mmCIF file with all atom_site columns, N, CA and C in Angstrom:
data_model
loop_
_atom_site.group_PDB
_atom_site.id
_atom_site.type_symbol
_atom_site.label_atom_id
_atom_site.label_alt_id
_atom_site.label_comp_id
_atom_site.label_asym_id
_atom_site.label_entity_id
_atom_site.label_seq_id
_atom_site.pdbx_PDB_ins_code
_atom_site.Cartn_x
_atom_site.Cartn_y
_atom_site.Cartn_z
_atom_site.occupancy
_atom_site.B_iso_or_equiv
_atom_site.pdbx_formal_charge
_atom_site.auth_seq_id
_atom_site.auth_comp_id
_atom_site.auth_asym_id
_atom_site.auth_atom_id
_atom_site.pdbx_PDB_model_num
ATOM 1   N N  . MET A 1 1  ? 4.996   -10.467 3.199   1.00 55.00 ? 1  MET A N  1
ATOM 2   C CA . MET A 1 1  ? 3.887   -9.668  4.192   1.00 55.00 ? 1  MET A CA 1
ATOM 3   C C  . MET A 1 1  ? 2.809   -10.576 5.207   1.00 55.00 ? 1  MET A C  1
ATOM 4   N N  . PHE A 1 2  ? 2.413   -11.681 4.579   1.00 68.00 ? 2  PHE A N  1
ATOM 5   C CA . PHE A 1 2  ? 1.492   -12.578 5.454   1.00 68.00 ? 2  PHE A CA 1
ATOM 6   C C  . PHE A 1 2  ? 2.083   -13.557 5.807   1.00 68.00 ? 2  PHE A C  1
ATOM 7   N N  . ASP A 1 3  ? 3.268   -14.316 5.653   1.00 82.00 ? 3  ASP A N  1
ATOM 8   C CA . ASP A 1 3  ? 4.106   -15.411 5.753   1.00 82.00 ? 3  ASP A CA 1
ATOM 9   C C  . ASP A 1 3  ? 3.350   -16.464 5.477   1.00 82.00 ? 3  ASP A C  1
ATOM 10  N N  . ILE A 1 4  ? 2.725   -16.472 4.396   1.00 83.00 ? 4  ILE A N  1
ATOM 11  C CA . ILE A 1 4  ? 2.179   -18.062 4.410   1.00 83.00 ? 4  ILE A CA 1
ATOM 12  C C  . ILE A 1 4  ? 2.884   -18.753 3.280   1.00 83.00 ? 4  ILE A C  1
ATOM 13  N N  . GLY A 1 5  ? 3.017   -19.843 3.948   1.00 90.00 ? 5  GLY A N  1
ATOM 14  C CA . GLY A 1 5  ? 3.802   -20.967 2.896   1.00 90.00 ? 5  GLY A CA 1
ATOM 15  C C  . GLY A 1 5  ? 3.083   -21.888 1.923   1.00 90.00 ? 5  GLY A C  1
ATOM 16  N N  . PHE A 1 6  ? 3.641   -22.947 1.263   1.00 92.00 ? 6  PHE A N  1
ATOM 17  C CA . PHE A 1 6  ? 2.946   -23.346 0.159   1.00 92.00 ? 6  PHE A CA 1
ATOM 18  C C  . PHE A 1 6  ? 1.962   -24.387 0.802   1.00 92.00 ? 6  PHE A C  1
ATOM 19  N N  . GLN A 1 7  ? 2.219   -24.933 1.759   1.00 94.00 ? 7  GLN A N  1
ATOM 20  C CA . GLN A 1 7  ? 1.158   -26.022 2.400   1.00 94.00 ? 7  GLN A CA 1
ATOM 21  C C  . GLN A 1 7  ? -0.268  -24.907 2.654   1.00 94.00 ? 7  GLN A C  1
ATOM 22  N N  . GLU A 1 8  ? 0.020   -23.729 3.298   1.00 93.00 ? 8  GLU A N  1
ATOM 23  C CA . GLU A 1 8  ? -1.290  -23.137 3.461   1.00 93.00 ? 8  GLU A CA 1
ATOM 24  C C  . GLU A 1 8  ? -1.852  -22.578 1.945   1.00 93.00 ? 8  GLU A C  1
ATOM 25  N N  . LEU A 1 9  ? -1.370  -22.348 1.492   1.00 87.00 ? 9  LEU A N  1
ATOM 26  C CA . LEU A 1 9  ? -1.561  -21.866 0.170   1.00 87.00 ? 9  LEU A CA 1
ATOM 27  C C  . LEU A 1 9  ? -2.443  -23.168 -0.517  1.00 87.00 ? 9  LEU A C  1
ATOM 28  N N  . LEU A 1 10 ? -1.867  -24.261 -0.364  1.00 93.00 ? 10 LEU A N  1
ATOM 29  C CA . LEU A 1 10 ? -2.514  -25.322 -1.039  1.00 93.00 ? 10 LEU A CA 1
ATOM 30  C C  . LEU A 1 10 ? -3.707  -25.758 -0.470  1.00 93.00 ? 10 LEU A C  1
ATOM 31  N N  . ILE A 1 11 ? -3.843  -25.752 0.889   1.00 95.00 ? 11 ILE A N  1
ATOM 32  C CA . ILE A 1 11 ? -4.966  -25.940 1.597   1.00 95.00 ? 11 ILE A CA 1
ATOM 33  C C  . ILE A 1 11 ? -6.086  -24.897 1.181   1.00 95.00 ? 11 ILE A C  1
ATOM 34  N N  . ILE A 1 12 ? -5.801  -23.564 1.161   1.00 91.00 ? 12 ILE A N  1
ATOM 35  C CA . ILE A 1 12 ? -6.541  -22.558 0.690   1.00 91.00 ? 12 ILE A CA 1
ATOM 36  C C  . ILE A 1 12 ? -7.174  -22.869 -0.704  1.00 91.00 ? 12 ILE A C  1
ATOM 37  N N  . GLY A 1 13 ? -6.504  -23.386 -1.531  1.00 89.00 ? 13 GLY A N  1
ATOM 38  C CA . GLY A 1 13 ? -6.705  -24.094 -2.963  1.00 89.00 ? 13 GLY A CA 1
ATOM 39  C C  . GLY A 1 13 ? -7.804  -24.902 -2.915  1.00 89.00 ? 13 GLY A C  1
ATOM 40  N N  . VAL A 1 14 ? -7.406  -25.807 -2.036  1.00 93.00 ? 14 VAL A N  1
ATOM 41  C CA . VAL A 1 14 ? -8.399  -26.989 -2.123  1.00 93.00 ? 14 VAL A CA 1
ATOM 42  C C  . VAL A 1 14 ? -9.891  -26.763 -1.694  1.00 93.00 ? 14 VAL A C  1
ATOM 43  N N  . VAL A 1 15 ? -9.648  -26.059 -0.345  1.00 94.00 ? 15 VAL A N  1
ATOM 44  C CA . VAL A 1 15 ? -10.947 -25.519 0.119   1.00 94.00 ? 15 VAL A CA 1
ATOM 45  C C  . VAL A 1 15 ? -11.860 -24.374 -0.715  1.00 94.00 ? 15 VAL A C  1
ATOM 46  N N  . SER A 1 16 ? -11.144 -23.743 -1.508  1.00 91.00 ? 16 SER A N  1
ATOM 47  C CA . SER A 1 16 ? -12.103 -22.982 -2.121  1.00 91.00 ? 16 SER A CA 1
ATOM 48  C C  . SER A 1 16 ? -12.278 -23.566 -3.445  1.00 91.00 ? 16 SER A C  1
ATOM 49  N N  . LEU A 1 17 ? -11.592 -24.464 -3.977  1.00 91.00 ? 17 LEU A N  1
ATOM 50  C CA . LEU A 1 17 ? -12.159 -25.452 -4.876  1.00 91.00 ? 17 LEU A CA 1
ATOM 51  C C  . LEU A 1 17 ? -13.518 -26.219 -4.704  1.00 91.00 ? 17 LEU A C  1
ATOM 52  N N  . LEU A 1 18 ? -13.102 -26.631 -3.151  1.00 94.00 ? 18 LEU A N  1
ATOM 53  C CA . LEU A 1 18 ? -14.330 -27.359 -2.979  1.00 94.00 ? 18 LEU A CA 1
ATOM 54  C C  . LEU A 1 18 ? -15.642 -26.481 -2.581  1.00 94.00 ? 18 LEU A C  1
ATOM 55  N N  . VAL A 1 19 ? -15.491 -25.330 -2.313  1.00 94.00 ? 19 VAL A N  1
ATOM 56  C CA . VAL A 1 19 ? -16.498 -24.522 -1.851  1.00 94.00 ? 19 VAL A CA 1
ATOM 57  C C  . VAL A 1 19 ? -17.233 -23.801 -2.885  1.00 94.00 ? 19 VAL A C  1
ATOM 58  N N  . ILE A 1 20 ? -16.392 -23.202 -3.643  1.00 92.00 ? 20 ILE A N  1
ATOM 59  C CA . ILE A 1 20 ? -16.867 -22.268 -4.794  1.00 92.00 ? 20 ILE A CA 1
ATOM 60  C C  . ILE A 1 20 ? -17.059 -23.073 -6.183  1.00 92.00 ? 20 ILE A C  1
ATOM 61  N N  . GLY A 1 21 ? -16.296 -24.103 -6.381  1.00 92.00 ? 21 GLY A N  1
ATOM 62  C CA . GLY A 1 21 ? -16.367 -25.016 -7.509  1.00 92.00 ? 21 GLY A CA 1
ATOM 63  C C  . GLY A 1 21 ? -15.376 -24.764 -8.601  1.00 92.00 ? 21 GLY A C  1
ATOM 64  N N  . PRO A 1 22 ? -15.217 -25.556 -9.444  1.00 90.00 ? 22 PRO A N  1
ATOM 65  C CA . PRO A 1 22 ? -14.100 -25.415 -10.484 1.00 90.00 ? 22 PRO A CA 1
ATOM 66  C C  . PRO A 1 22 ? -14.789 -24.477 -11.649 1.00 90.00 ? 22 PRO A C  1
ATOM 67  N N  . GLU A 1 23 ? -16.015 -24.217 -12.127 1.00 94.00 ? 23 GLU A N  1
ATOM 68  C CA . GLU A 1 23 ? -16.214 -23.576 -12.971 1.00 94.00 ? 23 GLU A CA 1
ATOM 69  C C  . GLU A 1 23 ? -16.144 -21.738 -12.396 1.00 94.00 ? 23 GLU A C  1
ATOM 70  N N  . ARG A 1 24 ? -16.548 -21.389 -11.067 1.00 94.00 ? 24 ARG A N  1
ATOM 71  C CA . ARG A 1 24 ? -16.266 -20.013 -10.756 1.00 94.00 ? 24 ARG A CA 1
ATOM 72  C C  . ARG A 1 24 ? -15.404 -19.800 -10.059 1.00 94.00 ? 24 ARG A C  1
ATOM 73  N N  . LEU A 1 25 ? -14.505 -20.534 -9.702  1.00 91.00 ? 25 LEU A N  1
ATOM 74  C CA . LEU A 1 25 ? -13.179 -20.192 -9.089  1.00 91.00 ? 25 LEU A CA 1
ATOM 75  C C  . LEU A 1 25 ? -12.031 -19.189 -9.751  1.00 91.00 ? 25 LEU A C  1
ATOM 76  N N  . PRO A 1 26 ? -12.232 -19.661 -10.980 1.00 92.00 ? 26 PRO A N  1
ATOM 77  C CA . PRO A 1 26 ? -11.546 -18.184 -11.583 1.00 92.00 ? 26 PRO A CA 1
ATOM 78  C C  . PRO A 1 26 ? -11.853 -16.692 -11.788 1.00 92.00 ? 26 PRO A C  1
ATOM 79  N N  . ALA A 1 27 ? -13.479 -16.898 -11.976 1.00 95.00 ? 27 ALA A N  1
ATOM 80  C CA . ALA A 1 27 ? -13.790 -15.348 -11.444 1.00 95.00 ? 27 ALA A CA 1
ATOM 81  C C  . ALA A 1 27 ? -13.753 -14.858 -10.149 1.00 95.00 ? 27 ALA A C  1
ATOM 82  N N  . ALA A 1 28 ? -13.860 -15.897 -9.357  1.00 93.00 ? 28 ALA A N  1
ATOM 83  C CA . ALA A 1 28 ? -13.788 -15.365 -7.903  1.00 93.00 ? 28 ALA A CA 1
ATOM 84  C C  . ALA A 1 28 ? -12.348 -15.224 -7.318  1.00 93.00 ? 28 ALA A C  1
ATOM 85  N N  . ILE A 1 29 ? -11.132 -15.749 -8.203  1.00 91.00 ? 29 ILE A N  1
ATOM 86  C CA . ILE A 1 29 ? -9.872  -15.207 -8.048  1.00 91.00 ? 29 ILE A CA 1
ATOM 87  C C  . ILE A 1 29 ? -9.560  -13.719 -8.440  1.00 91.00 ? 29 ILE A C  1
ATOM 88  N N  . ARG A 1 30 ? -10.050 -13.789 -9.970  1.00 96.00 ? 30 ARG A N  1
ATOM 89  C CA . ARG A 1 30 ? -10.175 -12.128 -10.277 1.00 96.00 ? 30 ARG A CA 1
ATOM 90  C C  . ARG A 1 30 ? -10.838 -11.116 -9.545  1.00 96.00 ? 30 ARG A C  1
ATOM 91  N N  . THR A 1 31 ? -11.738 -11.586 -8.952  1.00 96.00 ? 31 THR A N  1
ATOM 92  C CA . THR A 1 31 ? -12.594 -10.516 -8.207  1.00 96.00 ? 31 THR A CA 1
ATOM 93  C C  . THR A 1 31 ? -11.747 -10.219 -6.785  1.00 96.00 ? 31 THR A C  1
ATOM 94  N N  . GLY A 1 32 ? -11.180 -11.446 -6.022  1.00 91.00 ? 32 GLY A N  1
ATOM 95  C CA . GLY A 1 32 ? -10.455 -11.366 -5.176  1.00 91.00 ? 32 GLY A CA 1
ATOM 96  C C  . GLY A 1 32 ? -9.216  -10.479 -5.388  1.00 91.00 ? 32 GLY A C  1
ATOM 97  N N  . VAL A 1 33 ? -8.823  -10.474 -6.634  1.00 95.00 ? 33 VAL A N  1
ATOM 98  C CA . VAL A 1 33 ? -7.514  -9.881  -6.655  1.00 95.00 ? 33 VAL A CA 1
ATOM 99  C C  . VAL A 1 33 ? -7.794  -8.430  -7.094  1.00 95.00 ? 33 VAL A C  1
ATOM 100 N N  . GLY A 1 34 ? -8.488  -8.098  -7.779  1.00 97.00 ? 34 GLY A N  1
ATOM 101 C CA . GLY A 1 34 ? -9.375  -6.539  -7.872  1.00 97.00 ? 34 GLY A CA 1
ATOM 102 C C  . GLY A 1 34 ? -9.842  -6.158  -6.638  1.00 97.00 ? 34 GLY A C  1
ATOM 103 N N  . TRP A 1 35 ? -10.228 -6.817  -5.502  1.00 97.00 ? 35 TRP A N  1
ATOM 104 C CA . TRP A 1 35 ? -10.548 -6.144  -4.419  1.00 97.00 ? 35 TRP A CA 1
ATOM 105 C C  . TRP A 1 35 ? -8.943  -5.636  -3.500  1.00 97.00 ? 35 TRP A C  1
ATOM 106 N N  . LEU A 1 36 ? -7.994  -6.873  -3.503  1.00 94.00 ? 36 LEU A N  1
ATOM 107 C CA . LEU A 1 36 ? -6.791  -6.470  -2.944  1.00 94.00 ? 36 LEU A CA 1
ATOM 108 C C  . LEU A 1 36 ? -6.069  -5.448  -3.679  1.00 94.00 ? 36 LEU A C  1
ATOM 109 N N  . ASN A 1 37 ? -6.101  -5.366  -4.832  1.00 97.00 ? 37 ASN A N  1
ATOM 110 C CA . ASN A 1 37 ? -5.628  -4.310  -5.699  1.00 97.00 ? 37 ASN A CA 1
ATOM 111 C C  . ASN A 1 37 ? -6.369  -2.562  -5.419  1.00 97.00 ? 37 ASN A C  1
ATOM 112 N N  . ARG A 1 38 ? -7.584  -2.793  -5.227  1.00 98.00 ? 38 ARG A N  1
ATOM 113 C CA . ARG A 1 38 ? -8.105  -1.515  -4.880  1.00 98.00 ? 38 ARG A CA 1
ATOM 114 C C  . ARG A 1 38 ? -7.766  -1.323  -3.110  1.00 98.00 ? 38 ARG A C  1
ATOM 115 N N  . ILE A 1 39 ? -7.771  -1.833  -2.357  1.00 97.00 ? 39 ILE A N  1
ATOM 116 C CA . ILE A 1 39 ? -7.310  -2.195  -1.040  1.00 97.00 ? 39 ILE A CA 1
ATOM 117 C C  . ILE A 1 39 ? -5.964  -1.383  -1.227  1.00 97.00 ? 39 ILE A C  1
ATOM 118 N N  . LYS A 1 40 ? -5.120  -2.014  -1.628  1.00 96.00 ? 40 LYS A N  1
ATOM 119 C CA . LYS A 1 40 ? -3.474  -1.497  -1.559  1.00 96.00 ? 40 LYS A CA 1
ATOM 120 C C  . LYS A 1 40 ? -3.502  -0.022  -2.095  1.00 96.00 ? 40 LYS A C  1
ATOM 121 N N  . ARG A 1 41 ? -4.181  0.096   -3.285  1.00 97.00 ? 41 ARG A N  1
ATOM 122 C CA . ARG A 1 41 ? -4.231  1.575   -3.905  1.00 97.00 ? 41 ARG A CA 1
ATOM 123 C C  . ARG A 1 41 ? -4.687  2.592   -2.775  1.00 97.00 ? 41 ARG A C  1
ATOM 124 N N  . SER A 1 42 ? -5.681  2.301   -2.277  1.00 97.00 ? 42 SER A N  1
ATOM 125 C CA . SER A 1 42 ? -6.123  3.314   -1.467  1.00 97.00 ? 42 SER A CA 1
ATOM 126 C C  . SER A 1 42 ? -5.486  3.491   -0.028  1.00 97.00 ? 42 SER A C  1
ATOM 127 N N  . PHE A 1 43 ? -4.649  2.281   0.391   1.00 96.00 ? 43 PHE A N  1
ATOM 128 C CA . PHE A 1 43 ? -3.600  2.563   1.625   1.00 96.00 ? 43 PHE A CA 1
ATOM 129 C C  . PHE A 1 43 ? -2.465  3.330   1.234   1.00 96.00 ? 43 PHE A C  1
ATOM 130 N N  . ASN A 1 44 ? -1.783  3.122   -0.254  1.00 97.00 ? 44 ASN A N  1
ATOM 131 C CA . ASN A 1 44 ? -0.992  4.004   -0.760  1.00 97.00 ? 44 ASN A CA 1
ATOM 132 C C  . ASN A 1 44 ? -1.452  5.558   -0.842  1.00 97.00 ? 44 ASN A C  1
ATOM 133 N N  . ASP A 1 45 ? -2.771  5.408   -1.296  1.00 97.00 ? 45 ASP A N  1
ATOM 134 C CA . ASP A 1 45 ? -3.124  7.001   -1.526  1.00 97.00 ? 45 ASP A CA 1
ATOM 135 C C  . ASP A 1 45 ? -3.014  7.919   -0.058  1.00 97.00 ? 45 ASP A C  1
ATOM 136 N N  . ILE A 1 46 ? -3.907  7.096   1.087   1.00 96.00 ? 46 ILE A N  1
ATOM 137 C CA . ILE A 1 46 ? -3.485  7.444   2.457   1.00 96.00 ? 46 ILE A CA 1
ATOM 138 C C  . ILE A 1 46 ? -2.205  7.826   2.822   1.00 96.00 ? 46 ILE A C  1
ATOM 139 N N  . LYS A 1 47 ? -1.147  7.016   2.371   1.00 96.00 ? 47 LYS A N  1
ATOM 140 C CA . LYS A 1 47 ? 0.012   6.913   2.884   1.00 96.00 ? 47 LYS A CA 1
ATOM 141 C C  . LYS A 1 47 ? 0.730   8.366   2.398   1.00 96.00 ? 47 LYS A C  1
ATOM 142 N N  . ARG A 1 48 ? 0.274   8.406   0.935   1.00 95.00 ? 48 ARG A N  1
ATOM 143 C CA . ARG A 1 48 ? 0.873   9.689   0.095   1.00 95.00 ? 48 ARG A CA 1
ATOM 144 C C  . ARG A 1 48 ? 0.154   11.183  0.878   1.00 95.00 ? 48 ARG A C  1
ATOM 145 N N  . GLU A 1 49 ? -0.982  11.054  1.084   1.00 94.00 ? 49 GLU A N  1
ATOM 146 C CA . GLU A 1 49 ? -1.607  12.076  1.401   1.00 94.00 ? 49 GLU A CA 1
ATOM 147 C C  . GLU A 1 49 ? -1.139  12.542  2.979   1.00 94.00 ? 49 GLU A C  1
ATOM 148 N N  . VAL A 1 50 ? -0.558  11.564  3.604   1.00 93.00 ? 50 VAL A N  1
ATOM 149 C CA . VAL A 1 50 ? -0.113  11.907  5.224   1.00 93.00 ? 50 VAL A CA 1
ATOM 150 C C  . VAL A 1 50 ? 1.266   12.445  5.178   1.00 93.00 ? 50 VAL A C  1
ATOM 151 N N  . GLN A 1 51 ? 1.800   11.832  4.326   1.00 92.00 ? 51 GLN A N  1
ATOM 152 C CA . GLN A 1 51 ? 3.393   12.280  3.872   1.00 92.00 ? 51 GLN A CA 1
ATOM 153 C C  . GLN A 1 51 ? 3.178   13.491  3.406   1.00 92.00 ? 51 GLN A C  1
ATOM 154 N N  . GLN A 1 52 ? 2.010   14.035  2.485   1.00 90.00 ? 52 GLN A N  1
ATOM 155 C CA . GLN A 1 52 ? 2.367   15.404  2.120   1.00 90.00 ? 52 GLN A CA 1
ATOM 156 C C  . GLN A 1 52 ? 1.924   16.322  3.061   1.00 90.00 ? 52 GLN A C  1
ATOM 157 N N  . GLU A 1 53 ? 0.824   15.994  3.650   1.00 88.00 ? 53 GLU A N  1
ATOM 158 C CA . GLU A 1 53 ? 0.522   16.951  5.164   1.00 88.00 ? 53 GLU A CA 1
ATOM 159 C C  . GLU A 1 53 ? 1.673   16.887  6.012   1.00 88.00 ? 53 GLU A C  1
ATOM 160 N N  . LEU A 1 54 ? 2.402   16.027  6.526   1.00 87.00 ? 54 LEU A N  1
ATOM 161 C CA . LEU A 1 54 ? 3.594   16.056  7.478   1.00 87.00 ? 54 LEU A CA 1
ATOM 162 C C  . LEU A 1 54 ? 4.407   17.063  6.869   1.00 87.00 ? 54 LEU A C  1
ATOM 163 N N  . HIS A 1 55 ? 4.683   16.681  5.533   1.00 85.00 ? 55 HIS A N  1
ATOM 164 C CA . HIS A 1 55 ? 5.845   17.878  5.027   1.00 85.00 ? 55 HIS A CA 1
ATOM 165 C C  . HIS A 1 55 ? 5.478   19.163  4.907   1.00 85.00 ? 55 HIS A C  1
ATOM 166 N N  . ASN A 1 56 ? 4.055   19.131  4.482   1.00 80.00 ? 56 ASN A N  1
ATOM 167 C CA . ASN A 1 56 ? 3.380   20.739  4.771   1.00 80.00 ? 56 ASN A CA 1
ATOM 168 C C  . ASN A 1 56 ? 3.270   21.424  5.943   1.00 80.00 ? 56 ASN A C  1
ATOM 169 N N  . ASP A 1 57 ? 3.662   20.508  6.886   1.00 71.00 ? 57 ASP A N  1
ATOM 170 C CA . ASP A 1 57 ? 3.523   21.254  8.363   1.00 71.00 ? 57 ASP A CA 1
ATOM 171 C C  . ASP A 1 57 ? 5.012   21.513  8.521   1.00 71.00 ? 57 ASP A C  1
ATOM 172 N N  . SER A 1 58 ? 6.152   20.683  8.161   1.00 74.00 ? 58 SER A N  1
ATOM 173 C CA . SER A 1 58 ? 7.281   21.159  8.451   1.00 74.00 ? 58 SER A CA 1
ATOM 174 C C  . SER A 1 58 ? 7.823   21.913  7.656   1.00 74.00 ? 58 SER A C  1
ATOM 175 N N  . VAL A 1 59 ? 7.435   22.351  6.323   1.00 69.00 ? 59 VAL A N  1
ATOM 176 C CA . VAL A 1 59 ? 7.786   23.378  5.987   1.00 69.00 ? 59 VAL A CA 1
ATOM 177 C C  . VAL A 1 59 ? 7.212   24.733  6.627   1.00 69.00 ? 59 VAL A C  1
ATOM 178 N N  . LEU A 1 60 ? 6.092   24.887  6.803   1.00 63.00 ? 60 LEU A N  1
ATOM 179 C CA . LEU A 1 60 ? 5.546   25.884  7.561   1.00 63.00 ? 60 LEU A CA 1
ATOM 180 C C  . LEU A 1 60 ? 6.371   26.624  8.818   1.00 63.00 ? 60 LEU A C  1
ATOM 181 N N  . GLU A 1 61 ? 7.052   25.374  9.564   1.00 62.00 ? 61 GLU A N  1
ATOM 182 C CA . GLU A 1 61 ? 7.361   25.951  10.886  1.00 62.00 ? 61 GLU A CA 1
ATOM 183 C C  . GLU A 1 61 ? 8.982   26.422  10.453  1.00 62.00 ? 61 GLU A C  1
#
């Protein structure tokens, strides 16, 4: 999806460790994953609604 390799993940991990700190990093990761899951769920809901509307329009014609 994002085409991120191991080196990029390692750099992101080191920078986030330096910026956030080792004590708060696990909570920050959990928060970020929660946000990503909510965004993904919202996009899936929107996609499902659009598909239903397109199906309803094609049935009416």
